Amino acid sequence: MAMARVPILVAVALMAASASCSAWDPTIRMVDDAVAPLIHALRPLLGSGGQLGSRGGVPCDSWRLGVEAYNVRDWKTVPANCEGYVGHYMLGNHFRRDFKVVIDQTIAYVDGLKLNGNGKDVWVFDIDETTLSNLPYYATHGFGARPYNATSFDAYVLEGSAPALPETKRLYYKLLKVGIKPVFITGRTEDKRAVTVGNLRSQGFSGWMNLTLKQHGFKGSAISYKSAERKKLQDAGYVIVGNIGDQWSDILGAPEGARTFKLPDPIYYIA
Amino acid sequence: MAMARVPILVAVALMAASASCSAWDPTIRMVDDAVAPLIHALRPLLGSGGQLGSRGGVPCDSWRLGVEAYNVRDWKTVPANCEGYVGHYMLGNHFRRDFKVVIDQTIAYVDGLKLNGNGKDVWVFDIDETTLSNLPYYATHGFGARPYNATSFDAYVLEGSAPALPETKRLYYKLLKVGIKPVFITGRTEDKRAVTVGNLRSQGFSGWMNLTLKQHGFKGSAISYKSAERKKLQDAGYVIVGNIGDQWSDILGAPEGARTFKLPDPIYYIA
């Protein structure tokens, strides 16, 4: 029974993080540093003896690189032997370090842009795992190593409590400052508009130009949906100077945008 | 003076590797395991106190991920603080592990193909760092942390001694077996045809359909050159079922091929 408390501790720590607009900043890092060692204790409860290395399966760091470089595609779940690896990666500093390098590249790119200042420059953001983090959910649902459960995930989304990814916020406000308008294009469906707006606002995002959600019943791929929405922006005279997401399906498909950025996400894959 | 011998030892070990058709296989791994610890000793001679971490610069593992996921672009040299990191990565098992996961994906992809067996299916290979490894050169030239030196690099290429990347060879012979024809499209120039053919043959490659080298004086980008060559194949009725390279410029640009694969290369960038 003593073990049963561990996930609650983690959940409390993550919820404390999510209640703040600056989740994952250095203050929260201290929380996570305390949380990270609990991952091992969590293993038995989460039904996995996740390995840090390759024992019993694919080498997890190479698999993750394969995912990020778009060599590993169409995967359904994190390899069973990599649940512990992905947990450590996400809750420790590694994920944030990788994420920050991508955002540093976006900022350098923005600094190098020659903008015409006519109000037609836009930047496309995905939401889940790009702007808001669902890590509080995945930390208690096997870090992507268990099959996707739409019911429990939707219940989490409807709480509207997902913490901001602070590095993305840094990019977001940089763009507003230089006159590039943020546009959200998300795979969340239209019925989640209110909770999504509320979640974004509570996490400190405001001033976006558009928030496009998927029409309920849309059956196409993420690539076809998202590229069609970008096409509409372009046809309306906007210039997509940048496009950022955690999935390759966020950034592939013409018109991609003048430059694309792939944020790290070893937890799930969307075609 | 004792220190001066260290690079020679490395060179000898690497040349021994390159003399074998099965360089980097388990036999050679033993050589590399002996070589790897010498990297630290090499640092003073190579003019760098390379760090494994982020001290004094970018975090090297995150920078490498950024390169592989095409977030970090147009870089000229490996960050100065990452020379030691890249050296360890390349000479240890990490690079080979990452490389193998990509090739495992290619094999799984090939196994899932429905081929029409009309002799029109081809697979495009880049050469340098994809089929042949120039690591023996880069191991004694700062692992990409020093500016590119065309003179010394060309001299190395003209030796024709670059070892095969054994995992690529595994893919290559798998393709021949199932009736997919290998095609090389390389940024090496036409004047290097003889040495390139000789190097490929000495490393156990044979049976390719085409070996396309760049015309001397071509001024366009690698993307424009390589995609134009792929277009010629397509226009001649060939179906490019796969395309593999270590540079994003090997695999971007229509027609890309039905599926592309990005091999790891943290040493240099070609636009």
Short mmCIF file of C-alpha atoms in Angstrom, two decimals, chain A residues 6-259:
data_model
loop_
_atom_site.label_atom_id
_atom_site.label_comp_id
_atom_site.label_asym_id
_atom_site.label_seq_id
_atom_site.Cartn_x
_atom_site.Cartn_y
_atom_site.Cartn_z
CA VAL A 6 3.86 7.11 -5.33
CA PRO A 7 1.79 7.99 -8.41
CA ILE A 8 -0.29 10.32 -6.26
CA LEU A 9 2.87 12.12 -5.22
CA VAL A 10 3.88 12.47 -8.85
CA ALA A 11 0.42 13.63 -9.82
CA VAL A 12 0.45 16.24 -7.05
CA ALA A 13 3.86 17.49 -8.09
CA LEU A 14 2.79 17.73 -11.74
CA MET A 15 -0.47 19.41 -10.89
CA ALA A 16 1.44 21.94 -8.78
CA ALA A 17 3.54 22.57 -11.89
CA SER A 18 0.52 22.87 -14.12
CA ALA A 19 -1.15 25.38 -11.81
CA SER A 20 1.63 27.84 -12.54
CA CYS A 21 1.99 29.83 -15.75
CA SER A 22 5.68 29.10 -15.67
CA ALA A 23 5.58 25.34 -15.43
CA TRP A 24 8.97 23.73 -16.22
CA ASP A 25 10.90 26.86 -15.33
CA PRO A 26 13.83 26.59 -12.87
CA THR A 27 11.48 26.68 -9.88
CA ILE A 28 9.59 23.69 -11.20
CA ARG A 29 12.78 21.95 -12.19
CA MET A 30 13.42 21.45 -8.49
CA VAL A 31 10.07 19.70 -8.22
CA ASP A 32 10.91 17.48 -11.16
CA ASP A 33 14.34 16.67 -9.83
CA ALA A 34 12.58 15.33 -6.78
CA VAL A 35 10.06 13.49 -8.95
CA ALA A 36 12.50 11.85 -11.36
CA PRO A 37 13.93 9.27 -8.94
CA LEU A 38 10.38 8.09 -8.26
CA ILE A 39 10.12 6.75 -11.79
CA HIS A 40 11.85 3.55 -10.78
CA ALA A 41 9.44 3.13 -7.89
CA LEU A 42 6.58 3.73 -10.31
CA ARG A 43 7.55 0.91 -12.63
CA PRO A 44 5.80 -1.96 -10.82
CA LEU A 45 2.60 0.05 -10.57
CA LEU A 46 2.70 1.04 -14.20
CA GLY A 47 3.05 -2.56 -15.24
CA SER A 48 6.52 -2.27 -16.73
CA GLY A 49 10.07 -2.81 -15.77
CA GLY A 50 11.24 -0.17 -18.22
CA GLN A 51 14.91 -0.30 -19.04
CA LEU A 52 17.19 2.63 -19.61
CA GLY A 53 19.13 0.74 -22.21
CA SER A 54 18.35 -1.77 -24.88
CA ARG A 55 17.97 -4.89 -22.74
CA GLY A 56 15.03 -6.81 -24.07
CA GLY A 57 14.29 -4.60 -27.04
CA VAL A 58 15.23 -1.70 -29.24
CA PRO A 59 17.94 0.68 -27.93
CA CYS A 60 15.74 3.45 -26.59
CA ASP A 61 17.95 6.45 -27.34
CA SER A 62 18.42 5.30 -30.94
CA TRP A 63 14.71 4.64 -31.29
CA ARG A 64 13.95 8.16 -30.04
CA LEU A 65 16.45 9.63 -32.51
CA GLY A 66 14.76 7.58 -35.24
CA VAL A 67 11.42 9.10 -34.28
CA GLU A 68 12.73 12.66 -34.25
CA ALA A 69 14.53 12.30 -37.60
CA TYR A 70 11.37 10.78 -39.16
CA ASN A 71 12.95 7.42 -39.79
CA VAL A 72 10.66 5.58 -37.39
CA ARG A 73 7.08 6.17 -38.58
CA ASP A 74 3.57 4.90 -37.94
CA TRP A 75 4.36 3.55 -34.51
CA LYS A 76 1.45 2.89 -32.15
CA THR A 77 3.13 2.88 -28.76
CA VAL A 78 6.53 3.48 -27.20
CA PRO A 79 8.43 0.14 -27.25
CA ALA A 80 7.63 -1.68 -24.00
CA ASN A 81 11.27 -1.74 -22.93
CA CYS A 82 11.50 2.06 -23.33
CA GLU A 83 8.76 3.21 -20.96
CA GLY A 84 11.26 3.87 -18.18
CA TYR A 85 13.66 5.53 -20.59
CA VAL A 86 10.98 7.87 -21.95
CA GLY A 87 9.79 8.64 -18.42
CA HIS A 88 13.27 9.68 -17.36
CA TYR A 89 13.75 11.61 -20.57
CA MET A 90 10.53 13.57 -20.14
CA LEU A 91 10.70 14.26 -16.41
CA GLY A 92 14.40 14.93 -16.20
CA ASN A 93 16.24 17.78 -17.88
CA HIS A 94 16.92 16.05 -21.18
CA PHE A 95 13.60 16.81 -22.86
CA ARG A 96 13.72 20.45 -21.80
CA ARG A 97 17.30 20.79 -23.02
CA ASP A 98 16.35 19.34 -26.42
CA PHE A 99 13.26 21.54 -26.57
CA LYS A 100 15.22 24.67 -25.72
CA VAL A 101 17.73 24.11 -28.53
CA VAL A 102 14.85 24.02 -31.04
CA ILE A 103 13.36 27.23 -29.67
CA ASP A 104 16.79 28.89 -29.69
CA GLN A 105 16.89 28.06 -33.41
CA THR A 106 13.44 29.60 -33.97
CA ILE A 107 14.49 32.80 -32.19
CA ALA A 108 17.69 33.05 -34.25
CA TYR A 109 15.61 32.51 -37.39
CA VAL A 110 13.11 35.22 -36.38
CA ASP A 111 15.96 37.60 -35.60
CA GLY A 112 17.26 37.08 -39.12
CA LEU A 113 13.94 37.73 -40.86
CA LYS A 114 13.31 40.85 -42.90
CA LEU A 115 9.65 41.53 -42.20
CA ASN A 116 7.59 43.85 -44.33
CA GLY A 117 5.38 44.84 -41.38
CA ASN A 118 2.11 44.79 -43.31
CA GLY A 119 0.38 42.59 -40.75
CA LYS A 120 0.30 39.63 -43.10
CA ASP A 121 3.11 37.63 -41.50
CA VAL A 122 1.86 34.68 -39.45
CA TRP A 123 3.39 31.76 -37.55
CA VAL A 124 1.57 28.45 -37.21
CA PHE A 125 1.61 26.62 -33.87
CA ASP A 126 0.30 23.20 -33.06
CA ILE A 127 -1.13 22.98 -29.50
CA ASP A 128 -0.66 19.59 -27.79
CA GLU A 129 2.98 18.92 -26.89
CA THR A 130 3.90 22.11 -28.76
CA THR A 131 2.17 24.88 -26.80
CA LEU A 132 0.53 22.96 -23.96
CA SER A 133 2.02 19.85 -22.37
CA ASN A 134 -0.05 16.77 -21.59
CA LEU A 135 2.81 15.28 -19.62
CA PRO A 136 0.75 15.27 -16.38
CA TYR A 137 -1.55 12.80 -18.14
CA TYR A 138 1.13 10.68 -19.78
CA ALA A 139 3.21 10.50 -16.60
CA THR A 140 0.41 8.46 -15.04
CA HIS A 141 -0.47 6.53 -18.23
CA GLY A 142 2.76 4.81 -19.17
CA PHE A 143 4.55 7.60 -21.07
CA GLY A 144 3.14 6.44 -24.38
CA ALA A 145 3.94 2.77 -23.80
CA ARG A 146 0.27 1.91 -23.28
CA PRO A 147 -2.27 2.02 -26.12
CA TYR A 148 -3.97 5.39 -26.58
CA ASN A 149 -7.14 5.70 -24.52
CA ALA A 150 -9.37 8.40 -26.03
CA THR A 151 -11.76 8.41 -23.07
CA SER A 152 -9.23 9.06 -20.33
CA PHE A 153 -7.19 11.43 -22.48
CA ASP A 154 -10.25 13.47 -23.41
CA ALA A 155 -11.22 13.65 -19.76
CA TYR A 156 -7.79 15.09 -19.03
CA VAL A 157 -8.04 17.63 -21.87
CA LEU A 158 -11.46 18.72 -20.63
CA GLU A 159 -9.93 19.66 -17.28
CA GLY A 160 -8.22 22.49 -19.16
CA SER A 161 -5.23 22.20 -16.87
CA ALA A 162 -2.39 21.36 -19.29
CA PRO A 163 0.68 23.44 -18.45
CA ALA A 164 2.32 25.73 -20.97
CA LEU A 165 5.62 24.69 -22.51
CA PRO A 166 7.55 27.75 -21.36
CA GLU A 167 10.06 27.75 -24.22
CA THR A 168 7.21 27.92 -26.72
CA LYS A 169 5.81 30.84 -24.76
CA ARG A 170 9.15 32.58 -25.20
CA LEU A 171 8.84 32.16 -28.98
CA TYR A 172 5.17 33.17 -28.94
CA TYR A 173 5.81 36.49 -27.24
CA LYS A 174 8.88 37.13 -29.35
CA LEU A 175 6.66 36.82 -32.44
CA LEU A 176 4.01 39.17 -31.06
CA LYS A 177 6.75 41.67 -30.27
CA VAL A 178 8.09 41.73 -33.84
CA GLY A 179 4.63 41.78 -35.41
CA ILE A 180 4.24 38.16 -36.53
CA LYS A 181 0.75 36.90 -35.73
CA PRO A 182 0.37 33.53 -34.00
CA VAL A 183 -2.12 31.08 -35.49
CA PHE A 184 -3.06 27.83 -33.78
CA ILE A 185 -3.98 24.83 -35.93
CA THR A 186 -4.80 21.91 -33.70
CA GLY A 187 -6.05 18.36 -34.11
CA ARG A 188 -8.40 18.97 -31.17
CA THR A 189 -11.99 18.99 -32.38
CA GLU A 190 -14.26 22.03 -32.52
CA ASP A 191 -16.25 20.91 -29.44
CA LYS A 192 -13.12 21.54 -27.36
CA ARG A 193 -12.84 25.21 -28.35
CA ALA A 194 -13.96 26.68 -25.03
CA VAL A 195 -11.74 24.49 -22.88
CA THR A 196 -8.80 25.03 -25.21
CA VAL A 197 -9.18 28.81 -25.18
CA GLY A 198 -9.54 28.72 -21.41
CA ASN A 199 -6.47 26.51 -21.01
CA LEU A 200 -4.35 28.70 -23.29
CA ARG A 201 -5.48 31.88 -21.48
CA SER A 202 -4.91 30.44 -18.01
CA GLN A 203 -1.41 29.49 -19.11
CA GLY A 204 -0.63 33.02 -20.23
CA PHE A 205 -1.28 32.89 -23.98
CA SER A 206 -3.26 35.70 -25.58
CA GLY A 207 -3.31 37.79 -28.73
CA TRP A 208 -3.48 35.01 -31.31
CA MET A 209 -5.02 35.74 -34.69
CA ASN A 210 -6.78 32.41 -35.30
CA LEU A 211 -7.48 29.22 -33.42
CA THR A 212 -8.46 26.52 -35.89
CA LEU A 213 -9.85 23.27 -34.52
CA LYS A 214 -10.73 20.20 -36.52
CA GLN A 215 -14.32 19.80 -37.61
CA HIS A 216 -15.98 16.89 -35.88
CA GLY A 217 -16.21 13.94 -38.24
CA PHE A 218 -13.24 14.96 -40.42
CA LYS A 219 -11.74 11.69 -41.60
CA GLY A 220 -8.55 12.71 -43.39
CA SER A 221 -4.98 12.60 -42.10
CA ALA A 222 -3.43 15.28 -39.93
CA ILE A 223 -1.21 16.24 -42.86
CA SER A 224 -4.18 16.79 -45.19
CA TYR A 225 -6.15 18.73 -42.56
CA LYS A 226 -3.29 20.94 -41.45
CA SER A 227 -1.88 21.66 -44.91
CA ALA A 228 -5.37 22.55 -46.18
CA GLU A 229 -5.73 25.04 -43.31
CA ARG A 230 -2.34 26.54 -44.12
CA LYS A 231 -3.40 26.80 -47.74
CA LYS A 232 -6.44 28.84 -46.66
CA LEU A 233 -4.17 31.24 -44.80
CA GLN A 234 -1.93 31.59 -47.82
CA ASP A 235 -4.89 32.09 -50.16
CA ALA A 236 -6.11 34.85 -47.85
CA GLY A 237 -2.84 36.69 -48.44
CA TYR A 238 -0.95 35.67 -45.33
CA VAL A 239 2.69 34.68 -45.38
CA ILE A 240 3.49 31.71 -43.13
CA VAL A 241 6.98 32.64 -42.00
CA GLY A 242 7.24 29.73 -39.61
CA ASN A 243 5.48 26.54 -38.57
CA ILE A 244 6.20 24.57 -35.42
CA GLY A 245 4.91 21.29 -34.05
CA ASP A 246 5.89 18.16 -32.19
CA GLN A 247 4.69 15.86 -35.00
CA TRP A 248 6.06 15.58 -38.52
CA SER A 249 2.42 15.68 -39.63
CA ASP A 250 2.25 19.23 -38.23
CA ILE A 251 4.91 20.48 -40.58
CA LEU A 252 4.79 18.31 -43.72
CA GLY A 253 2.54 19.00 -46.71
CA ALA A 254 2.54 22.06 -48.96
CA PRO A 255 2.36 24.85 -48.07
CA GLU A 256 4.60 23.98 -45.14
CA GLY A 257 5.58 27.54 -44.30
CA ALA A 258 8.87 29.28 -45.05
CA ARG A 259 10.60 27.33 -42.29
#
